[in-house]
Amino acid sequence: MDQKIRIAIQKSGRLSDESLKLFKESGVKFNNGMKKLMATSHNFPVEFLFLRDDDIPGYVEDGVADLGIVGQNEVAEKAKNVKEIEKLGFSKCRLSLAVPKSASYNDVNDLDGKSIATSYPRILQNYIDSKGITAEIHEISGSVEIAPGIGLADAICDIVSSGSTLFSNGLKEVEEIFKSEAVLIGRHDLSPEQQNVLDRLLFRFDAVRKGKENRYVLLNAPNDKIERIIALIPGMKSPTVLPLAEEGWSSIHSVINEGMFWEVIEQLKAEGAQGILVVPIEKMVI
Ligand code: ATP
Ligand code: MG
């Protein structure tokens, strides 16, 4: 019997949907009843704790949870003794400095001696120290973007994704100081059984991610073009080549990277490929 592993995920917010989706796509099933604090999977040895994201690094450090999914911004800000196991590719955002649109701004030295409002005092302090300036940091927990307007601070340091919140509050982004995405964190010293569960989980995450990064491609080609075409789509081991009912033609099946997609399709067409079908892949294990 496997020792269960306990995973903390955000109860509700910008990390929640993608975190739940990751487990769903990895075949880890559980009932996530509304407002429940905990859930147990019935087909994989994991339990889930649903928490505020701020609390996740601390719970993982304390061993209340073995793993957690949280933004790198929270990991850096809380500076708890946890291991960053793997980036997960969602909830991407940045922490930036912003000043009123009307303020003149050349470089970060313009903030020397000024006051800056933020929910991320540690990350901001590290940044201003690295720039050799001083600033008075006002820690506030929310609605940071209104601080300059109400005279609380000269500038802010906050999470930005599109910049529209800044814009509608009369601010302009002037420095990006930290880049973040969701990460899987873990406590140190997992038992060998728990490490084994984690390895199985990471294997599934990897298969899901590779599936998303690749496409299955099928096409028809005259037999004398096969060699040149399979050079373009070498696939995982090698492409499948099957004869068509029509003499002199074959169907070629392979896998291509999503990033290369359009370029490769153009080259395949130029080499005489016809009837090209491109199909999503749900999971991929190499
Ligand atoms: P909680 O109630 O759990 O404390 P919160 O209000 O602190 O939630 P959210 O706004 O849900 O946090 O954001 C959670 C994390 O998602 C952030 O710490 C950050 O890593 C990331 N994030 C924040 N804003 C965005 C955004 N606009 N786009 C993408 N990711 C974001
Ligand atoms: Mg929070």
mmCIF file of C-alpha atoms and ligand atoms in Angstrom:
data_model
loop_
_atom_site.group_PDB
_atom_site.id
_atom_site.type_symbol
_atom_site.label_atom_id
_atom_site.label_comp_id
_atom_site.label_asym_id
_atom_site.label_seq_id
_atom_site.Cartn_x
_atom_site.Cartn_y
_atom_site.Cartn_z
ATOM 1 C CA MET A 1 0.000 0.000 0.000
ATOM 2 C CA ASP A 2 1.463 3.343 -1.058
ATOM 3 C CA GLN A 3 1.965 6.048 1.518
ATOM 4 C CA LYS A 4 -0.294 8.934 0.539
ATOM 5 C CA ILE A 5 1.102 12.231 -0.553
ATOM 6 C CA ARG A 6 -0.684 15.449 0.401
ATOM 7 C CA ILE A 7 -0.856 18.264 -2.122
ATOM 8 C CA ALA A 8 -1.873 21.850 -1.362
ATOM 9 C CA ILE A 9 -3.572 23.750 -4.166
ATOM 10 C CA GLN A 10 -5.233 27.141 -4.275
ATOM 11 C CA LYS A 11 -8.855 27.026 -3.147
ATOM 12 C CA SER A 12 -10.093 29.680 -5.516
ATOM 13 C CA GLY A 13 -8.160 32.103 -7.640
ATOM 14 C CA ARG A 14 -5.929 32.354 -10.647
ATOM 15 C CA LEU A 15 -4.105 29.101 -9.966
ATOM 16 C CA SER A 16 -7.090 26.901 -9.138
ATOM 17 C CA ASP A 17 -8.571 25.914 -12.497
ATOM 18 C CA GLU A 18 -5.271 25.028 -14.134
ATOM 19 C CA SER A 19 -4.084 23.146 -11.046
ATOM 20 C CA LEU A 20 -7.242 21.020 -11.031
ATOM 21 C CA LYS A 21 -6.996 20.497 -14.788
ATOM 22 C CA LEU A 22 -3.448 19.204 -14.484
ATOM 23 C CA PHE A 23 -4.561 16.415 -12.136
ATOM 24 C CA LYS A 24 -7.634 15.666 -14.204
ATOM 25 C CA GLU A 25 -5.577 15.303 -17.379
ATOM 26 C CA SER A 26 -3.138 13.139 -15.441
ATOM 27 C CA GLY A 27 -5.955 10.740 -14.583
ATOM 28 C CA VAL A 28 -5.990 11.540 -10.853
ATOM 29 C CA LYS A 29 -9.667 11.439 -9.925
ATOM 30 C CA PHE A 30 -11.301 12.962 -6.883
ATOM 31 C CA ASN A 31 -14.533 14.621 -5.829
ATOM 32 C CA ASN A 32 -13.979 18.294 -5.364
ATOM 33 C CA GLY A 33 -17.165 19.181 -3.510
ATOM 34 C CA MET A 34 -17.811 22.905 -3.175
ATOM 35 C CA LYS A 35 -16.207 24.561 -0.193
ATOM 36 C CA LYS A 36 -14.489 21.410 0.972
ATOM 37 C CA LEU A 37 -11.077 21.825 2.537
ATOM 38 C CA MET A 38 -9.821 18.385 1.641
ATOM 39 C CA ALA A 39 -10.366 15.704 -0.962
ATOM 40 C CA THR A 40 -8.933 12.232 -1.412
ATOM 41 C CA SER A 41 -8.300 10.630 -4.758
ATOM 42 C CA HIS A 42 -9.803 7.199 -5.146
ATOM 43 C CA ASN A 43 -7.480 6.047 -7.925
ATOM 44 C CA PHE A 44 -4.079 7.544 -6.964
ATOM 45 C CA PRO A 45 -2.418 7.834 -3.521
ATOM 46 C CA VAL A 46 -2.886 11.573 -3.076
ATOM 47 C CA GLU A 47 -4.932 13.892 -0.895
ATOM 48 C CA PHE A 48 -5.647 17.518 -1.713
ATOM 49 C CA LEU A 49 -5.788 20.477 0.627
ATOM 50 C CA PHE A 50 -7.503 23.597 -0.728
ATOM 51 C CA LEU A 51 -5.890 26.722 0.704
ATOM 52 C CA ARG A 52 -5.138 30.401 0.104
ATOM 53 C CA ASP A 53 -2.054 30.603 -2.053
ATOM 54 C CA ASP A 54 -0.203 32.732 0.545
ATOM 55 C CA ASP A 55 -0.318 29.842 3.005
ATOM 56 C CA ILE A 56 0.937 27.116 0.682
ATOM 57 C CA PRO A 57 4.744 27.604 1.007
ATOM 58 C CA GLY A 58 4.475 27.665 4.806
ATOM 59 C CA TYR A 59 2.330 24.545 4.982
ATOM 60 C CA VAL A 60 4.775 22.717 2.746
ATOM 61 C CA GLU A 61 7.743 23.811 4.850
ATOM 62 C CA ASP A 62 5.966 22.631 8.004
ATOM 63 C CA GLY A 63 5.087 19.291 6.418
ATOM 64 C CA VAL A 64 1.317 19.821 6.727
ATOM 65 C CA ALA A 65 1.396 19.301 2.948
ATOM 66 C CA ASP A 66 4.079 17.354 1.084
ATOM 67 C CA LEU A 67 3.670 19.223 -2.195
ATOM 68 C CA GLY A 68 2.040 22.442 -3.306
ATOM 69 C CA ILE A 69 1.211 24.377 -6.437
ATOM 70 C CA VAL A 70 1.864 28.092 -6.148
ATOM 71 C CA GLY A 71 3.268 31.055 -8.105
ATOM 72 C CA GLN A 72 7.038 31.604 -8.042
ATOM 73 C CA ASN A 73 6.250 35.089 -6.733
ATOM 74 C CA GLU A 74 4.787 33.596 -3.547
ATOM 75 C CA VAL A 75 7.667 31.134 -3.228
ATOM 76 C CA ALA A 76 10.200 33.984 -3.435
ATOM 77 C CA GLU A 77 8.213 36.300 -1.191
ATOM 78 C CA LYS A 78 7.574 33.803 1.577
ATOM 79 C CA ALA A 79 11.164 32.453 1.372
ATOM 80 C CA LYS A 80 10.226 29.232 3.106
ATOM 81 C CA ASN A 81 12.516 26.244 3.100
ATOM 82 C CA VAL A 82 10.867 24.307 0.249
ATOM 83 C CA LYS A 83 12.128 22.715 -2.932
ATOM 84 C CA GLU A 84 11.013 24.032 -6.328
ATOM 85 C CA ILE A 85 10.414 20.764 -8.174
ATOM 86 C CA GLU A 86 9.039 21.755 -11.568
ATOM 87 C CA LYS A 87 7.665 24.712 -13.479
ATOM 88 C CA LEU A 88 4.122 24.073 -14.655
ATOM 89 C CA GLY A 89 3.743 26.619 -17.453
ATOM 90 C CA PHE A 90 0.529 28.361 -16.335
ATOM 91 C CA SER A 91 -0.438 31.506 -14.364
ATOM 92 C CA LYS A 92 2.391 33.411 -15.991
ATOM 93 C CA CYS A 93 2.754 36.975 -14.819
ATOM 94 C CA ARG A 94 5.391 39.505 -13.828
ATOM 95 C CA LEU A 95 6.022 41.810 -10.916
ATOM 96 C CA SER A 96 6.689 45.330 -12.109
ATOM 97 C CA LEU A 97 7.296 48.806 -10.823
ATOM 98 C CA ALA A 98 4.829 51.423 -11.997
ATOM 99 C CA VAL A 99 4.620 55.185 -11.538
ATOM 100 C CA PRO A 100 1.941 57.776 -12.383
ATOM 101 C CA LYS A 101 1.693 58.356 -16.142
ATOM 102 C CA SER A 102 2.532 62.004 -15.675
ATOM 103 C CA ALA A 103 5.736 61.336 -13.702
ATOM 104 C CA SER A 104 8.996 61.681 -15.555
ATOM 105 C CA TYR A 105 10.990 58.473 -15.383
ATOM 106 C CA ASN A 106 14.410 57.670 -16.843
ATOM 107 C CA ASP A 107 15.699 54.772 -14.804
ATOM 108 C CA VAL A 108 15.371 53.105 -11.444
ATOM 109 C CA ASN A 109 17.576 55.751 -9.768
ATOM 110 C CA ASP A 110 14.573 58.061 -10.068
ATOM 111 C CA LEU A 111 12.967 55.981 -7.305
ATOM 112 C CA ASP A 112 15.834 56.568 -4.862
ATOM 113 C CA GLY A 113 14.387 57.942 -1.631
ATOM 114 C CA LYS A 114 10.800 57.519 -2.833
ATOM 115 C CA SER A 115 7.997 55.461 -1.298
ATOM 116 C CA ILE A 116 6.713 52.319 -3.014
ATOM 117 C CA ALA A 117 3.542 50.399 -2.125
ATOM 118 C CA THR A 118 3.510 46.622 -2.633
ATOM 119 C CA SER A 119 2.271 43.244 -1.420
ATOM 120 C CA TYR A 120 5.735 41.853 -2.150
ATOM 121 C CA PRO A 121 8.078 43.661 0.275
ATOM 122 C CA ARG A 122 10.804 41.011 0.251
ATOM 123 C CA ILE A 123 11.094 40.727 -3.537
ATOM 124 C CA LEU A 124 11.029 44.512 -3.817
ATOM 125 C CA GLN A 125 13.645 44.985 -1.093
ATOM 126 C CA ASN A 126 15.955 42.495 -2.814
ATOM 127 C CA TYR A 127 15.507 44.369 -6.067
ATOM 128 C CA ILE A 128 16.185 47.844 -4.719
ATOM 129 C CA ASP A 129 19.196 46.535 -2.778
ATOM 130 C CA SER A 130 20.566 45.031 -5.988
ATOM 131 C CA LYS A 131 20.213 48.441 -7.648
ATOM 132 C CA GLY A 132 22.009 50.212 -4.815
ATOM 133 C CA ILE A 133 19.118 52.560 -4.031
ATOM 134 C CA THR A 134 16.917 52.991 -0.996
ATOM 135 C CA ALA A 135 13.157 53.383 -0.909
ATOM 136 C CA GLU A 136 10.513 53.350 1.744
ATOM 137 C CA ILE A 137 8.394 50.230 1.252
ATOM 138 C CA HIS A 138 4.704 50.354 2.248
ATOM 139 C CA GLU A 139 3.331 46.866 2.559
ATOM 140 C CA ILE A 140 -0.350 46.652 1.668
ATOM 141 C CA SER A 141 -2.293 43.503 0.998
ATOM 142 C CA GLY A 142 -4.551 44.523 -1.871
ATOM 143 C CA SER A 143 -5.605 47.281 -4.284
ATOM 144 C CA VAL A 144 -1.988 48.342 -4.527
ATOM 145 C CA GLU A 145 -2.640 50.207 -7.776
ATOM 146 C CA ILE A 146 -4.643 52.925 -6.053
ATOM 147 C CA ALA A 147 -1.794 53.881 -3.683
ATOM 148 C CA PRO A 148 -0.263 56.694 -5.778
ATOM 149 C CA GLY A 149 -3.703 58.189 -6.509
ATOM 150 C CA ILE A 150 -4.546 58.495 -2.818
ATOM 151 C CA GLY A 151 -1.135 59.873 -1.928
ATOM 152 C CA LEU A 152 0.091 56.774 -0.092
ATOM 153 C CA ALA A 153 3.142 56.171 -2.258
ATOM 154 C CA ASP A 154 5.084 57.555 -5.211
ATOM 155 C CA ALA A 155 5.200 54.241 -7.024
ATOM 156 C CA ILE A 156 3.918 50.690 -6.789
ATOM 157 C CA CYS A 157 5.303 47.218 -7.282
ATOM 158 C CA ASP A 158 2.589 44.775 -8.295
ATOM 159 C CA ILE A 159 1.616 41.831 -10.486
ATOM 160 C CA VAL A 160 0.990 42.748 -14.098
ATOM 161 C CA SER A 161 -0.357 40.538 -16.843
ATOM 162 C CA SER A 162 -1.839 42.781 -19.543
ATOM 163 C CA GLY A 163 -1.187 46.185 -18.004
ATOM 164 C CA SER A 164 -4.812 47.292 -18.321
ATOM 165 C CA THR A 165 -5.301 47.636 -14.536
ATOM 166 C CA LEU A 166 -2.277 49.907 -14.372
ATOM 167 C CA PHE A 167 -3.517 51.948 -17.298
ATOM 168 C CA SER A 168 -6.995 52.441 -15.874
ATOM 169 C CA ASN A 169 -5.434 53.674 -12.627
ATOM 170 C CA GLY A 170 -3.327 56.265 -14.400
ATOM 171 C CA LEU A 171 -0.060 54.345 -14.014
ATOM 172 C CA LYS A 172 2.693 53.269 -16.376
ATOM 173 C CA GLU A 173 4.885 50.207 -16.033
ATOM 174 C CA VAL A 174 8.539 51.210 -15.821
ATOM 175 C CA GLU A 175 10.557 48.175 -14.666
ATOM 176 C CA GLU A 176 9.907 44.456 -14.692
ATOM 177 C CA ILE A 177 11.529 43.059 -11.567
ATOM 178 C CA PHE A 178 10.396 39.413 -11.366
ATOM 179 C CA LYS A 179 8.916 36.831 -13.741
ATOM 180 C CA SER A 180 6.603 34.175 -12.373
ATOM 181 C CA GLU A 181 4.693 31.066 -13.317
ATOM 182 C CA ALA A 182 3.050 28.287 -11.337
ATOM 183 C CA VAL A 183 5.471 25.764 -9.857
ATOM 184 C CA LEU A 184 5.223 22.482 -8.030
ATOM 185 C CA ILE A 185 6.993 22.828 -4.697
ATOM 186 C CA GLY A 186 7.773 20.088 -2.214
ATOM 187 C CA ARG A 187 9.046 19.648 1.273
ATOM 188 C CA HIS A 188 12.493 18.238 1.815
ATOM 189 C CA ASP A 189 12.827 14.668 3.050
ATOM 190 C CA LEU A 190 9.919 12.897 1.431
ATOM 191 C CA SER A 191 9.876 9.240 2.401
ATOM 192 C CA PRO A 192 10.991 6.806 -0.322
ATOM 193 C CA GLU A 193 7.345 5.749 -0.790
ATOM 194 C CA GLN A 194 6.244 9.354 -1.195
ATOM 195 C CA GLN A 195 9.114 10.066 -3.567
ATOM 196 C CA ASN A 196 7.892 7.132 -5.609
ATOM 197 C CA VAL A 197 4.372 8.602 -5.755
ATOM 198 C CA LEU A 198 5.873 11.966 -6.752
ATOM 199 C CA ASP A 199 7.908 10.318 -9.528
ATOM 200 C CA ARG A 200 4.761 8.650 -10.887
ATOM 201 C CA LEU A 201 2.960 11.971 -10.777
ATOM 202 C CA LEU A 202 5.795 13.781 -12.579
ATOM 203 C CA PHE A 203 5.794 11.051 -15.222
ATOM 204 C CA ARG A 204 2.107 11.746 -15.861
ATOM 205 C CA PHE A 205 2.591 15.523 -15.935
ATOM 206 C CA ASP A 206 5.358 15.005 -18.463
ATOM 207 C CA ALA A 207 3.202 12.812 -20.704
ATOM 208 C CA VAL A 208 0.418 15.420 -20.617
ATOM 209 C CA ARG A 209 2.838 18.250 -21.411
ATOM 210 C CA LYS A 210 4.517 16.394 -24.270
ATOM 211 C CA GLY A 211 1.098 15.601 -25.702
ATOM 212 C CA LYS A 212 0.269 19.313 -25.703
ATOM 213 C CA GLU A 213 3.576 20.227 -27.290
ATOM 214 C CA ASN A 214 3.174 17.817 -30.196
ATOM 215 C CA ARG A 215 0.746 16.947 -32.990
ATOM 216 C CA TYR A 216 0.050 13.728 -34.813
ATOM 217 C CA VAL A 217 0.311 14.269 -38.547
ATOM 218 C CA LEU A 218 -0.996 12.035 -41.349
ATOM 219 C CA LEU A 219 -0.476 12.696 -45.033
ATOM 220 C CA ASN A 220 -0.428 11.073 -48.449
ATOM 221 C CA ALA A 221 2.615 11.162 -50.697
ATOM 222 C CA PRO A 222 3.843 9.621 -53.947
ATOM 223 C CA ASN A 223 6.275 6.805 -53.159
ATOM 224 C CA ASP A 224 9.215 8.549 -54.795
ATOM 225 C CA LYS A 225 8.848 11.437 -52.301
ATOM 226 C CA ILE A 226 8.730 9.317 -49.142
ATOM 227 C CA GLU A 227 12.390 9.657 -48.316
ATOM 228 C CA ARG A 228 12.415 13.442 -48.517
ATOM 229 C CA ILE A 229 9.175 13.719 -46.556
ATOM 230 C CA ILE A 230 10.189 11.482 -43.689
ATOM 231 C CA ALA A 231 13.381 13.502 -43.352
ATOM 232 C CA LEU A 232 11.107 16.440 -42.468
ATOM 233 C CA ILE A 233 9.023 14.507 -39.925
ATOM 234 C CA PRO A 234 11.320 12.005 -38.237
ATOM 235 C CA GLY A 235 8.803 11.404 -35.417
ATOM 236 C CA MET A 236 9.496 9.593 -32.151
ATOM 237 C CA LYS A 237 11.305 6.535 -33.479
ATOM 238 C CA SER A 238 10.557 6.716 -37.173
ATOM 239 C CA PRO A 239 7.435 7.513 -39.181
ATOM 240 C CA THR A 240 4.868 4.874 -40.116
ATOM 241 C CA VAL A 241 4.559 4.325 -43.878
ATOM 242 C CA LEU A 242 1.507 2.418 -45.143
ATOM 243 C CA PRO A 243 0.571 1.732 -48.770
ATOM 244 C CA LEU A 244 -2.568 3.437 -50.106
ATOM 245 C CA ALA A 245 -5.053 1.491 -52.206
ATOM 246 C CA GLU A 246 -3.950 3.633 -55.123
ATOM 247 C CA GLU A 247 -0.737 2.229 -56.579
ATOM 248 C CA GLY A 248 2.402 4.343 -56.167
ATOM 249 C CA TRP A 249 1.123 6.259 -53.129
ATOM 250 C CA SER A 250 1.615 5.897 -49.389
ATOM 251 C CA SER A 251 0.188 7.285 -46.185
ATOM 252 C CA ILE A 252 2.810 8.613 -43.772
ATOM 253 C CA HIS A 253 2.108 9.081 -40.041
ATOM 254 C CA SER A 254 4.379 10.906 -37.639
ATOM 255 C CA VAL A 255 4.614 13.360 -34.745
ATOM 256 C CA ILE A 256 5.710 16.973 -35.044
ATOM 257 C CA ASN A 257 6.442 19.651 -32.513
ATOM 258 C CA GLU A 258 3.712 22.277 -32.235
ATOM 259 C CA GLY A 259 6.304 25.072 -32.405
ATOM 260 C CA MET A 260 7.581 23.829 -35.788
ATOM 261 C CA PHE A 261 4.112 23.189 -37.138
ATOM 262 C CA TRP A 262 3.541 25.814 -39.863
ATOM 263 C CA GLU A 263 7.059 25.744 -41.164
ATOM 264 C CA VAL A 264 7.049 21.957 -41.492
ATOM 265 C CA ILE A 265 3.607 21.889 -43.120
ATOM 266 C CA GLU A 266 4.799 24.328 -45.784
ATOM 267 C CA GLN A 267 7.837 22.187 -46.501
ATOM 268 C CA LEU A 268 5.715 19.023 -46.670
ATOM 269 C CA LYS A 269 3.421 20.638 -49.220
ATOM 270 C CA ALA A 270 6.391 21.794 -51.247
ATOM 271 C CA GLU A 271 7.640 18.185 -51.280
ATOM 272 C CA GLY A 272 4.345 16.976 -52.752
ATOM 273 C CA ALA A 273 2.450 15.851 -49.639
ATOM 274 C CA GLN A 274 -1.350 15.872 -49.989
ATOM 275 C CA GLY A 275 -4.327 15.403 -47.685
ATOM 276 C CA ILE A 276 -2.405 16.503 -44.617
ATOM 277 C CA LEU A 277 -4.285 15.910 -41.356
ATOM 278 C CA VAL A 278 -3.045 17.259 -38.029
ATOM 279 C CA VAL A 279 -4.510 15.748 -34.875
ATOM 280 C CA PRO A 280 -4.058 16.693 -31.201
ATOM 281 C CA ILE A 281 -2.314 14.221 -28.896
ATOM 282 C CA GLU A 282 -3.739 13.628 -25.447
ATOM 283 C CA LYS A 283 -0.749 11.943 -23.824
ATOM 284 C CA MET A 284 2.706 11.089 -25.094
ATOM 285 C CA VAL A 285 5.269 8.751 -23.550
ATOM 286 C CA ILE A 286 8.549 8.460 -25.402
HETATM 287 P P1 ATP B 1 -5.742 33.858 -2.427
HETATM 288 O O1 ATP B 1 -7.117 34.215 -2.058
HETATM 289 O O2 ATP B 1 -5.581 32.372 -2.615
HETATM 290 O O3 ATP B 1 -4.700 34.439 -1.522
HETATM 291 P P2 ATP B 1 -4.775 35.802 -4.352
HETATM 292 O O4 ATP B 1 -5.802 36.852 -4.539
HETATM 293 O O5 ATP B 1 -3.595 36.063 -3.494
HETATM 294 O O6 ATP B 1 -5.507 34.459 -3.887
HETATM 295 P P3 ATP B 1 -4.705 35.299 -7.211
HETATM 296 O O7 ATP B 1 -5.084 36.635 -7.737
HETATM 297 O O8 ATP B 1 -5.682 34.188 -7.318
HETATM 298 O O9 ATP B 1 -4.141 35.383 -5.714
HETATM 299 O O10 ATP B 1 -3.347 34.890 -7.931
HETATM 300 C C1 ATP B 1 -2.685 33.706 -7.604
HETATM 301 C C2 ATP B 1 -1.352 33.667 -8.338
HETATM 302 O O11 ATP B 1 -1.592 33.660 -9.747
HETATM 303 C C3 ATP B 1 -0.463 34.882 -8.119
HETATM 304 O O12 ATP B 1 0.333 34.767 -6.951
HETATM 305 C C4 ATP B 1 0.380 34.877 -9.356
HETATM 306 O O13 ATP B 1 1.424 33.917 -9.276
HETATM 307 C C5 ATP B 1 -0.598 34.421 -10.420
HETATM 308 N N1 ATP B 1 -1.276 35.565 -11.070
HETATM 309 C C6 ATP B 1 -1.747 36.684 -10.501
HETATM 310 N N2 ATP B 1 -2.306 37.505 -11.392
HETATM 311 C C7 ATP B 1 -2.195 36.918 -12.571
HETATM 312 C C8 ATP B 1 -2.597 37.253 -13.879
HETATM 313 N N3 ATP B 1 -3.230 38.386 -14.129
HETATM 314 N N4 ATP B 1 -2.362 36.367 -14.856
HETATM 315 C C9 ATP B 1 -1.754 35.210 -14.595
HETATM 316 N N5 ATP B 1 -1.321 34.837 -13.379
HETATM 317 C C10 ATP B 1 -1.546 35.669 -12.375
HETATM 318 MG MG MG B 2 -2.958 35.226 -1.954
#
